Amino acid sequence: MSELSGGVESNEDAALRDAVAASMGRARADLAELVALRSVADPQIEPPEQCEQAAQWVARAFAEVGLGDVVAAPTADGSRAVHGCAPGPAGSPTVLLYSHYDVQPPLGEDAWETPIWELTERADGRWYGRGAADCKGNVVMHLTALRALKQVYGGSFPCGIKVICEGSEEQGTGGLEAFVPPNAELLRADAIVVADTGNFAVGVPTLTTILRGMAEVDVTLRALSSAMHSGMFGGPAPDPVAGLIQLLATLHDERGNTTVDGLDASGRWDGVEYAGEQFRSDANVLDGVALTGDGAVADMLWARPSATIVGIDVPSVIGSANAIQASARARVSLRVPPGTTGKAAQDALVAHLRARVPWGLRCELVRGGTGDPFAGALDGPAFEAMRGAMEQAFGRALARAGQGGSIPLCNVFADTYPEAEIMLLGVEEPKCLIHAPNESVDPGEIERTALAEALFLRRFGMTS
């Protein structure tokens, strides 16, 4: 029982808890079958048939748990979006459940300690394999929640259910973003649960309430028509590598705060606190290396802009010659919290760099991609139902966290369904190592999150 906003557990709630627990063997079998499908949505890496098989697997699974009209529909980028629906009682609200079945390529294959495409339980009790958490673990979480509801409610659901699972999220090619607006009625709902994030830590029920936006700019500095001997010309001849270093250094002050003109760097985060030692561990910061910035970790991570040099083109140390380079290039990635659009952030970054080019070097600035930040629901009947459900399922107070990564689909949902409450959750806590070698999921997170979702659907259905 929960003494929090979850309230006293009813007989139906207890039955859902038991049904979810009894389904965990099936959840592991489902996840094993999904992980075995190498559904990287890039034909240069894995055969397209793997994604097709994954789409068909997902469609069959959701049909089996009681959804009707389940279709693996083609999208503009060639991927398939699986969607289906089930009606609720007359007058009840409708919830759209989102996830994706494609996965990141298994980079660093030599670093994997278990088979990449085989779900493997290790001594720590976690289940390992590519996609075990991101995002096949969330697909299985949805299935487990719906399976429990079907069992407790005799094949029906306490509210209307719609599902959409995309097949190219990790590639960022926009298949589902293009699919949603012309199919708005197909997916329209009162609340949207985006299962592609996770808890702040194992066992801590967490809603991700903001996603940072992003903007990229490539900067090239040119000084000479060709590389020149550094002994003969070094000194008066401008060095574009040194100029680039000087220019990039203006993006931060001596304490590591991001200092892009026109971007507010004083924001404060009012959700969960992120202890410095925990962050150091999560981020693999070396002993003795200081964290950067003047704010708390959560401020720096979720409430303020951050500029990162994600790529730089200069000669490698090995094989380098005693020469002044003709040019140098870098890619700057900027993350921004809600309150600034990706385009506005990119404009500010371009203006900042252009104003600080040293020595009259020729400067070329090429704009890359942008993405707007997102802010999820913080109140409303769906939010309150979810808060109570998560606190009951986990037995502790709900936390609110942000996420540095962008999910452009959330903004498409917000624009298409402005009245819907959008909430982000999932099974992907820090130990999962998503996108990295040795990805894993804690099965307890699947069980607790599935129970929370089932309780939420019951509670929200009662608001009609």
Short mmCIF file of N, CA and C in Angstrom, two decimals, residues 278-374:
data_model
loop_
_atom_site.label_atom_id
_atom_site.label_comp_id
_atom_site.label_asym_id
_atom_site.label_seq_id
_atom_site.Cartn_x
_atom_site.Cartn_y
_atom_site.Cartn_z
N GLN A 278 26.66 11.43 -7.62
CA GLN A 278 25.92 10.53 -8.49
C GLN A 278 26.17 10.88 -9.95
N PHE A 279 26.14 12.20 -10.26
CA PHE A 279 26.39 12.61 -11.63
C PHE A 279 27.79 12.20 -12.08
N ARG A 280 28.78 12.38 -11.22
CA ARG A 280 30.14 12.00 -11.57
C ARG A 280 30.20 10.52 -11.96
N SER A 281 29.50 9.69 -11.19
CA SER A 281 29.47 8.26 -11.49
C SER A 281 28.72 7.98 -12.78
N ASP A 282 27.53 8.60 -12.93
CA ASP A 282 26.72 8.36 -14.13
C ASP A 282 27.45 8.81 -15.39
N ALA A 283 28.20 9.93 -15.29
CA ALA A 283 28.86 10.51 -16.46
C ALA A 283 30.29 10.02 -16.65
N ASN A 284 30.74 9.10 -15.79
CA ASN A 284 32.10 8.54 -15.89
C ASN A 284 33.17 9.62 -15.83
N VAL A 285 32.99 10.60 -14.92
CA VAL A 285 33.97 11.67 -14.75
C VAL A 285 35.17 11.12 -13.98
N LEU A 286 36.37 11.39 -14.46
CA LEU A 286 37.58 10.88 -13.83
C LEU A 286 37.82 11.54 -12.47
N ASP A 287 38.44 10.78 -11.56
CA ASP A 287 38.76 11.31 -10.24
C ASP A 287 39.63 12.56 -10.36
N GLY A 288 39.30 13.57 -9.58
CA GLY A 288 40.08 14.78 -9.56
C GLY A 288 39.68 15.81 -10.59
N VAL A 289 38.83 15.43 -11.55
CA VAL A 289 38.36 16.37 -12.57
C VAL A 289 37.10 17.06 -12.03
N ALA A 290 37.10 18.39 -12.07
CA ALA A 290 35.98 19.15 -11.52
C ALA A 290 34.80 19.18 -12.47
N LEU A 291 33.59 19.24 -11.91
CA LEU A 291 32.41 19.51 -12.72
C LEU A 291 32.42 21.00 -13.09
N THR A 292 31.78 21.33 -14.19
CA THR A 292 31.84 22.71 -14.69
C THR A 292 30.55 23.46 -14.40
N GLY A 293 30.68 24.79 -14.31
CA GLY A 293 29.53 25.65 -14.13
C GLY A 293 29.32 26.05 -12.68
N ASP A 294 28.59 27.15 -12.49
CA ASP A 294 28.36 27.69 -11.16
C ASP A 294 27.08 27.17 -10.51
N GLY A 295 26.19 26.58 -11.28
CA GLY A 295 24.93 26.14 -10.72
C GLY A 295 25.00 24.71 -10.21
N ALA A 296 23.88 24.25 -9.63
CA ALA A 296 23.76 22.84 -9.26
C ALA A 296 23.77 22.00 -10.54
N VAL A 297 24.05 20.72 -10.39
CA VAL A 297 24.11 19.83 -11.56
C VAL A 297 22.81 19.91 -12.35
N ALA A 298 21.67 19.85 -11.67
CA ALA A 298 20.38 19.88 -12.38
C ALA A 298 20.17 21.21 -13.10
N ASP A 299 20.65 22.31 -12.51
CA ASP A 299 20.56 23.60 -13.20
C ASP A 299 21.32 23.56 -14.52
N MET A 300 22.57 23.10 -14.44
CA MET A 300 23.43 23.08 -15.62
C MET A 300 22.89 22.13 -16.68
N LEU A 301 22.27 21.05 -16.23
CA LEU A 301 21.87 19.99 -17.14
C LEU A 301 20.52 20.25 -17.81
N TRP A 302 19.58 20.84 -17.07
CA TRP A 302 18.21 20.92 -17.57
C TRP A 302 17.63 22.33 -17.65
N ALA A 303 18.29 23.32 -17.04
CA ALA A 303 17.70 24.66 -17.00
C ALA A 303 18.56 25.71 -17.69
N ARG A 304 19.73 25.33 -18.22
CA ARG A 304 20.62 26.30 -18.82
C ARG A 304 21.16 25.77 -20.15
N PRO A 305 21.57 26.67 -21.04
CA PRO A 305 22.16 26.21 -22.30
C PRO A 305 23.54 25.59 -22.06
N SER A 306 23.92 24.69 -22.93
CA SER A 306 25.28 24.12 -22.86
C SER A 306 25.82 23.97 -24.27
N ALA A 307 27.05 24.43 -24.45
CA ALA A 307 27.74 24.33 -25.74
C ALA A 307 28.81 23.26 -25.64
N THR A 308 28.85 22.38 -26.63
CA THR A 308 29.81 21.28 -26.66
C THR A 308 30.47 21.23 -28.03
N ILE A 309 31.78 21.05 -28.05
CA ILE A 309 32.50 20.86 -29.31
C ILE A 309 32.47 19.37 -29.61
N VAL A 310 31.63 18.96 -30.55
CA VAL A 310 31.42 17.53 -30.79
C VAL A 310 32.30 16.99 -31.91
N GLY A 311 32.98 17.87 -32.64
CA GLY A 311 33.88 17.41 -33.70
C GLY A 311 34.85 18.51 -34.06
N ILE A 312 36.07 18.13 -34.47
CA ILE A 312 37.05 19.13 -34.86
C ILE A 312 37.98 18.51 -35.90
N ASP A 313 38.22 19.27 -36.97
CA ASP A 313 39.07 18.81 -38.07
C ASP A 313 40.40 19.56 -38.03
N VAL A 314 41.42 18.91 -37.51
CA VAL A 314 42.81 19.39 -37.54
C VAL A 314 43.68 18.15 -37.71
N PRO A 315 44.92 18.30 -38.08
CA PRO A 315 45.75 17.10 -38.27
C PRO A 315 45.89 16.30 -36.98
N SER A 316 45.93 14.98 -37.11
CA SER A 316 46.19 14.12 -35.97
C SER A 316 47.63 14.29 -35.50
N VAL A 317 47.87 14.05 -34.23
CA VAL A 317 49.22 14.15 -33.70
C VAL A 317 50.14 13.17 -34.41
N ILE A 318 49.68 11.93 -34.53
CA ILE A 318 50.46 10.93 -35.26
C ILE A 318 50.41 11.26 -36.75
N GLY A 319 51.57 11.46 -37.34
CA GLY A 319 51.63 11.78 -38.76
C GLY A 319 51.60 13.26 -39.06
N SER A 320 51.56 14.11 -38.02
CA SER A 320 51.52 15.55 -38.28
C SER A 320 52.89 16.05 -38.73
N ALA A 321 52.87 17.16 -39.45
CA ALA A 321 54.10 17.78 -39.97
C ALA A 321 54.29 19.15 -39.33
N ASN A 322 55.51 19.68 -39.41
CA ASN A 322 55.78 21.02 -38.91
C ASN A 322 55.27 22.04 -39.91
N ALA A 323 53.96 22.25 -39.87
CA ALA A 323 53.32 23.13 -40.85
C ALA A 323 52.20 23.92 -40.19
N ILE A 324 52.06 25.16 -40.63
CA ILE A 324 50.88 25.96 -40.27
C ILE A 324 49.76 25.53 -41.20
N GLN A 325 48.63 25.16 -40.64
CA GLN A 325 47.53 24.67 -41.45
C GLN A 325 46.86 25.81 -42.22
N ALA A 326 46.29 25.45 -43.35
CA ALA A 326 45.58 26.46 -44.14
C ALA A 326 44.22 26.78 -43.55
N SER A 327 43.60 25.78 -42.91
CA SER A 327 42.26 25.98 -42.36
C SER A 327 42.03 25.00 -41.22
N ALA A 328 40.98 25.25 -40.46
CA ALA A 328 40.56 24.36 -39.38
C ALA A 328 39.05 24.47 -39.24
N ARG A 329 38.43 23.38 -38.80
CA ARG A 329 36.96 23.36 -38.73
C ARG A 329 36.51 22.64 -37.47
N ALA A 330 35.38 23.09 -36.91
CA ALA A 330 34.79 22.44 -35.74
C ALA A 330 33.28 22.45 -35.85
N ARG A 331 32.67 21.53 -35.16
CA ARG A 331 31.19 21.48 -35.05
C ARG A 331 30.81 21.77 -33.61
N VAL A 332 29.95 22.77 -33.44
CA VAL A 332 29.47 23.16 -32.12
C VAL A 332 28.02 22.69 -31.98
N SER A 333 27.75 21.97 -30.90
CA SER A 333 26.39 21.53 -30.60
C SER A 333 25.91 22.28 -29.38
N LEU A 334 24.76 22.89 -29.50
CA LEU A 334 24.20 23.70 -28.43
C LEU A 334 22.89 23.07 -27.97
N ARG A 335 22.76 22.86 -26.66
CA ARG A 335 21.52 22.38 -26.07
C ARG A 335 20.87 23.51 -25.29
N VAL A 336 19.54 23.65 -25.43
CA VAL A 336 18.85 24.77 -24.79
C VAL A 336 17.59 24.29 -24.09
N PRO A 337 17.26 24.86 -22.91
CA PRO A 337 16.05 24.49 -22.20
C PRO A 337 14.83 25.17 -22.81
N PRO A 338 13.63 24.78 -22.38
CA PRO A 338 12.42 25.49 -22.83
C PRO A 338 12.53 26.99 -22.57
N GLY A 339 11.95 27.76 -23.49
CA GLY A 339 12.02 29.22 -23.42
C GLY A 339 12.77 29.81 -24.60
N THR A 340 13.53 28.97 -25.31
CA THR A 340 14.27 29.39 -26.50
C THR A 340 14.06 28.35 -27.58
N THR A 341 13.68 28.75 -28.77
CA THR A 341 13.54 27.79 -29.86
C THR A 341 14.92 27.38 -30.37
N GLY A 342 14.97 26.24 -31.04
CA GLY A 342 16.23 25.80 -31.64
C GLY A 342 16.75 26.80 -32.66
N LYS A 343 15.86 27.39 -33.44
CA LYS A 343 16.27 28.38 -34.45
C LYS A 343 16.84 29.64 -33.79
N ALA A 344 16.20 30.12 -32.73
CA ALA A 344 16.69 31.30 -32.03
C ALA A 344 18.05 31.02 -31.40
N ALA A 345 18.23 29.84 -30.86
CA ALA A 345 19.52 29.47 -30.26
C ALA A 345 20.60 29.41 -31.33
N GLN A 346 20.26 28.87 -32.48
CA GLN A 346 21.24 28.80 -33.58
C GLN A 346 21.60 30.20 -34.07
N ASP A 347 20.60 31.07 -34.17
CA ASP A 347 20.88 32.46 -34.57
C ASP A 347 21.85 33.11 -33.58
N ALA A 348 21.63 32.89 -32.29
CA ALA A 348 22.49 33.48 -31.28
C ALA A 348 23.91 32.94 -31.38
N LEU A 349 24.03 31.63 -31.62
CA LEU A 349 25.35 31.01 -31.73
C LEU A 349 26.10 31.54 -32.95
N VAL A 350 25.41 31.65 -34.08
CA VAL A 350 26.04 32.18 -35.29
C VAL A 350 26.53 33.60 -35.07
N ALA A 351 25.68 34.43 -34.47
CA ALA A 351 26.06 35.83 -34.23
C ALA A 351 27.24 35.92 -33.27
N HIS A 352 27.22 35.10 -32.24
CA HIS A 352 28.31 35.09 -31.26
C HIS A 352 29.64 34.73 -31.93
N LEU A 353 29.65 33.67 -32.72
CA LEU A 353 30.89 33.23 -33.36
C LEU A 353 31.38 34.26 -34.38
N ARG A 354 30.47 34.78 -35.18
CA ARG A 354 30.86 35.73 -36.22
C ARG A 354 31.49 36.99 -35.61
N ALA A 355 31.02 37.40 -34.46
CA ALA A 355 31.52 38.63 -33.85
C ALA A 355 32.89 38.47 -33.20
N ARG A 356 33.36 37.22 -33.08
CA ARG A 356 34.59 37.00 -32.32
C ARG A 356 35.69 36.32 -33.13
N VAL A 357 35.58 36.29 -34.43
CA VAL A 357 36.62 35.69 -35.26
C VAL A 357 37.91 36.51 -35.13
N PRO A 358 39.03 35.91 -34.73
CA PRO A 358 40.26 36.69 -34.53
C PRO A 358 41.03 36.93 -35.83
N TRP A 359 41.80 38.01 -35.83
CA TRP A 359 42.83 38.28 -36.82
C TRP A 359 42.31 38.44 -38.25
N GLY A 360 41.04 38.68 -38.41
CA GLY A 360 40.49 38.82 -39.75
C GLY A 360 40.46 37.53 -40.54
N LEU A 361 40.54 36.39 -39.85
CA LEU A 361 40.48 35.10 -40.55
C LEU A 361 39.17 35.00 -41.33
N ARG A 362 39.23 34.35 -42.47
CA ARG A 362 38.01 34.10 -43.23
C ARG A 362 37.19 33.03 -42.51
N CYS A 363 35.94 33.35 -42.31
CA CYS A 363 35.08 32.48 -41.50
C CYS A 363 33.87 32.03 -42.31
N GLU A 364 33.64 30.74 -42.29
CA GLU A 364 32.44 30.18 -42.91
C GLU A 364 31.64 29.48 -41.82
N LEU A 365 30.38 29.87 -41.70
CA LEU A 365 29.48 29.27 -40.71
C LEU A 365 28.36 28.55 -41.44
N VAL A 366 28.24 27.25 -41.21
CA VAL A 366 27.23 26.44 -41.86
C VAL A 366 26.26 25.93 -40.79
N ARG A 367 25.01 26.25 -40.98
CA ARG A 367 24.00 25.82 -40.01
C ARG A 367 23.67 24.34 -40.19
N GLY A 368 23.62 23.64 -39.07
CA GLY A 368 23.19 22.25 -39.09
C GLY A 368 21.75 22.13 -38.62
N GLY A 369 21.44 21.00 -38.02
CA GLY A 369 20.07 20.74 -37.59
C GLY A 369 19.69 21.53 -36.36
N THR A 370 18.39 21.71 -36.19
CA THR A 370 17.85 22.33 -34.98
C THR A 370 16.68 21.50 -34.48
N GLY A 371 16.40 21.64 -33.21
CA GLY A 371 15.24 20.99 -32.61
C GLY A 371 14.76 21.85 -31.46
N ASP A 372 13.46 22.02 -31.33
CA ASP A 372 12.93 22.86 -30.27
C ASP A 372 12.86 22.08 -28.95
N PRO A 373 13.04 22.77 -27.83
CA PRO A 373 12.83 22.11 -26.53
C PRO A 373 11.36 21.79 -26.33
N PHE A 374 11.09 20.99 -25.31
CA PHE A 374 9.72 20.55 -25.06
C PHE A 374 9.46 20.57 -23.56
#
